[in-house]
CSV table of C-alpha atoms in Angstrom, one decimal:
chain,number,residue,atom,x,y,z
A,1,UNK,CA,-19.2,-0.6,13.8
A,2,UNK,CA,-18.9,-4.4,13.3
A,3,UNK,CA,-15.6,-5.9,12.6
A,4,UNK,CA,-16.6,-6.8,8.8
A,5,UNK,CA,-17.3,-3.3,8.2
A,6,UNK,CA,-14.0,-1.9,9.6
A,7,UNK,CA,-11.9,-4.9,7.7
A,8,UNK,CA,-14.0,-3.8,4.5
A,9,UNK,CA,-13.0,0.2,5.4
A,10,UNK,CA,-9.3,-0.9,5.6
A,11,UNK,CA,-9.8,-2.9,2.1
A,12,UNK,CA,-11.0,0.4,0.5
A,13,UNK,CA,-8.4,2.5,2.1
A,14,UNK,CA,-6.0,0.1,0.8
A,15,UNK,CA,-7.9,0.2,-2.5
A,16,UNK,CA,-6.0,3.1,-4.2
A,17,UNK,CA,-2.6,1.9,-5.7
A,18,UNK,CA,-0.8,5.2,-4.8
A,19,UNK,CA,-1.6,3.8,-0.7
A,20,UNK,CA,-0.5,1.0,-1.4
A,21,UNK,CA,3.1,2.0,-3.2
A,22,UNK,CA,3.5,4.5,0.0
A,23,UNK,CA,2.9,1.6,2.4
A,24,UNK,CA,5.3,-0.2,0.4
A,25,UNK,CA,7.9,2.5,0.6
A,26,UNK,CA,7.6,2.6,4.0
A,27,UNK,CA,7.6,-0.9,4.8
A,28,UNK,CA,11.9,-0.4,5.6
A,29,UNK,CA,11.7,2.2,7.8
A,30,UNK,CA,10.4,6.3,7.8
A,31,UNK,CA,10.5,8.6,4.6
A,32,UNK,CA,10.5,12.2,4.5
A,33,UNK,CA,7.9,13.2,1.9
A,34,UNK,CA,10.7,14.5,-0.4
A,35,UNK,CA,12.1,10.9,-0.6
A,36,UNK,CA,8.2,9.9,-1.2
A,37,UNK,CA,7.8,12.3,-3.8
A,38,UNK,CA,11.0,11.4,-6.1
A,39,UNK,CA,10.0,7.4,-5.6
A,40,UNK,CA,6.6,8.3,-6.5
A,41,UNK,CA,7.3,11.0,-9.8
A,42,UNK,CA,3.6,12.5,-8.4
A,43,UNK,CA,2.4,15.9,-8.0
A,44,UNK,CA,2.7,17.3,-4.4
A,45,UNK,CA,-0.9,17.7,-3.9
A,46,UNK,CA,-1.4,14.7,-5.0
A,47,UNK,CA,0.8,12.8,-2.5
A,48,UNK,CA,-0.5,14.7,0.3
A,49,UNK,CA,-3.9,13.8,-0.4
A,50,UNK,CA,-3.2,10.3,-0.3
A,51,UNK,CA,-1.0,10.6,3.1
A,52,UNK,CA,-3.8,12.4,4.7
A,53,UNK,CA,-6.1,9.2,3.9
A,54,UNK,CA,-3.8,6.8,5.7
A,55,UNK,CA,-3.0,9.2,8.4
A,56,UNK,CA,-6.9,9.4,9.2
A,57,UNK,CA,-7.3,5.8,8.9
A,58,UNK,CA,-4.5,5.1,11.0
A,59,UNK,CA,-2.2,3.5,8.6
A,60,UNK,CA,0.7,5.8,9.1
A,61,UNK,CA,2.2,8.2,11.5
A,62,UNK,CA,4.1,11.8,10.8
A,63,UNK,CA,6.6,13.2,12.8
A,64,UNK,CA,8.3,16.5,11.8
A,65,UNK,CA,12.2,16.7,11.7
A,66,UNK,CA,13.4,20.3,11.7
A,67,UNK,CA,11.4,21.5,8.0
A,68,UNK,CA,11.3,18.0,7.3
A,69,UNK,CA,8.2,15.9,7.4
A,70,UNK,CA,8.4,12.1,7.8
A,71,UNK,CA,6.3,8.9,7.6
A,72,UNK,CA,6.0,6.1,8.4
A,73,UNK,CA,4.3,2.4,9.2
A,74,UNK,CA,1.9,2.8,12.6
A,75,UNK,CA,2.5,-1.0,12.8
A,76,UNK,CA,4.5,-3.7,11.5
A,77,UNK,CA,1.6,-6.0,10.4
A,78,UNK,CA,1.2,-3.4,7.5
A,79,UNK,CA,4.2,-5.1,6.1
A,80,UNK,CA,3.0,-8.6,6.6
A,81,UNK,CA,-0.5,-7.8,5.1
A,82,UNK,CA,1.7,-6.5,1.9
A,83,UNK,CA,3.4,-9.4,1.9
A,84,UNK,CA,0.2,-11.9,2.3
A,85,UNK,CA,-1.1,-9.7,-0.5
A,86,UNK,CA,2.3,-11.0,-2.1
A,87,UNK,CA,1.4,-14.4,-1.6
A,88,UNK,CA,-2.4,-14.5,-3.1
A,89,UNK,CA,-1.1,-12.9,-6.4
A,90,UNK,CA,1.6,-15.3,-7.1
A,91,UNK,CA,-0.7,-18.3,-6.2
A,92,UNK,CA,-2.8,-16.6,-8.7
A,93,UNK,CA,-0.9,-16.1,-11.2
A,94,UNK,CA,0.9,-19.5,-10.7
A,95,UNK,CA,-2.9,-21.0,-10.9
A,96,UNK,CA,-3.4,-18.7,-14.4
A,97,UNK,CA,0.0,-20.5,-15.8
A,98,UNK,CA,-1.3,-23.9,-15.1
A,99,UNK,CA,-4.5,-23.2,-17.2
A,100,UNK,CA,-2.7,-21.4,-19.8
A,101,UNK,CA,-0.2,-24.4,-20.0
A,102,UNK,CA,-3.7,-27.0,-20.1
A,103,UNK,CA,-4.9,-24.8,-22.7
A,104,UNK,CA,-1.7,-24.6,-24.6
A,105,UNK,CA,-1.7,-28.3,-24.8
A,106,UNK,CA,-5.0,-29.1,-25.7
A,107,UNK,CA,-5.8,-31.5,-22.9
């Protein structure tokens, strides 16, 4: 597979906002999917479906605990890719308010 395909596979992996909130989540260390669960006011099924995306793709690990099941990151750069993400949407909305403000004053 080339390397544009996989980074595009990644982007539609990441492309579900339920992934992305987990990833979030997780970003300050492992959760147990209870923990997920409460942040996340979703149905269990639902949750597990979206974990066992990002556990295909790699995103995140699982370990069990006793009855307890817990995730987290498989790498750190997840966390910096969230915050680059971050980053583009406030340039873009900082880029929006300077239109709205040219706009606003009819220049």
């Amino acid at each position: 597979m080339p390397l544009y395909e996989a980074k595009a596979e990644l982007f539609r992996t990441l492309g579900h906002p339920t992934r992305i909130r987990v990833l979030e989540l997780l970003q300050d260390g492992p959760m147990p999917v209870r923990d997920l669960l409460t942040e996340l006011d979703l149905e269990a099924s639902n949750l597990s479906q979206q974990l066992a995306v990002l556990r295909r793709s790699g995103l995140v690990t699982s370990s069990r605990e006793g009855s307890m099941v817990f995730y987290a990151l498989s790498t750190p750069a997840l966390a910096d890719l969230l915050a680059d993400g971050r980053s583009i949407l406030a340039a873009k909305l900082h880029t929006s308010e300077e239109l709205l403000a040219e706009l606003r004053s009819g220049v």
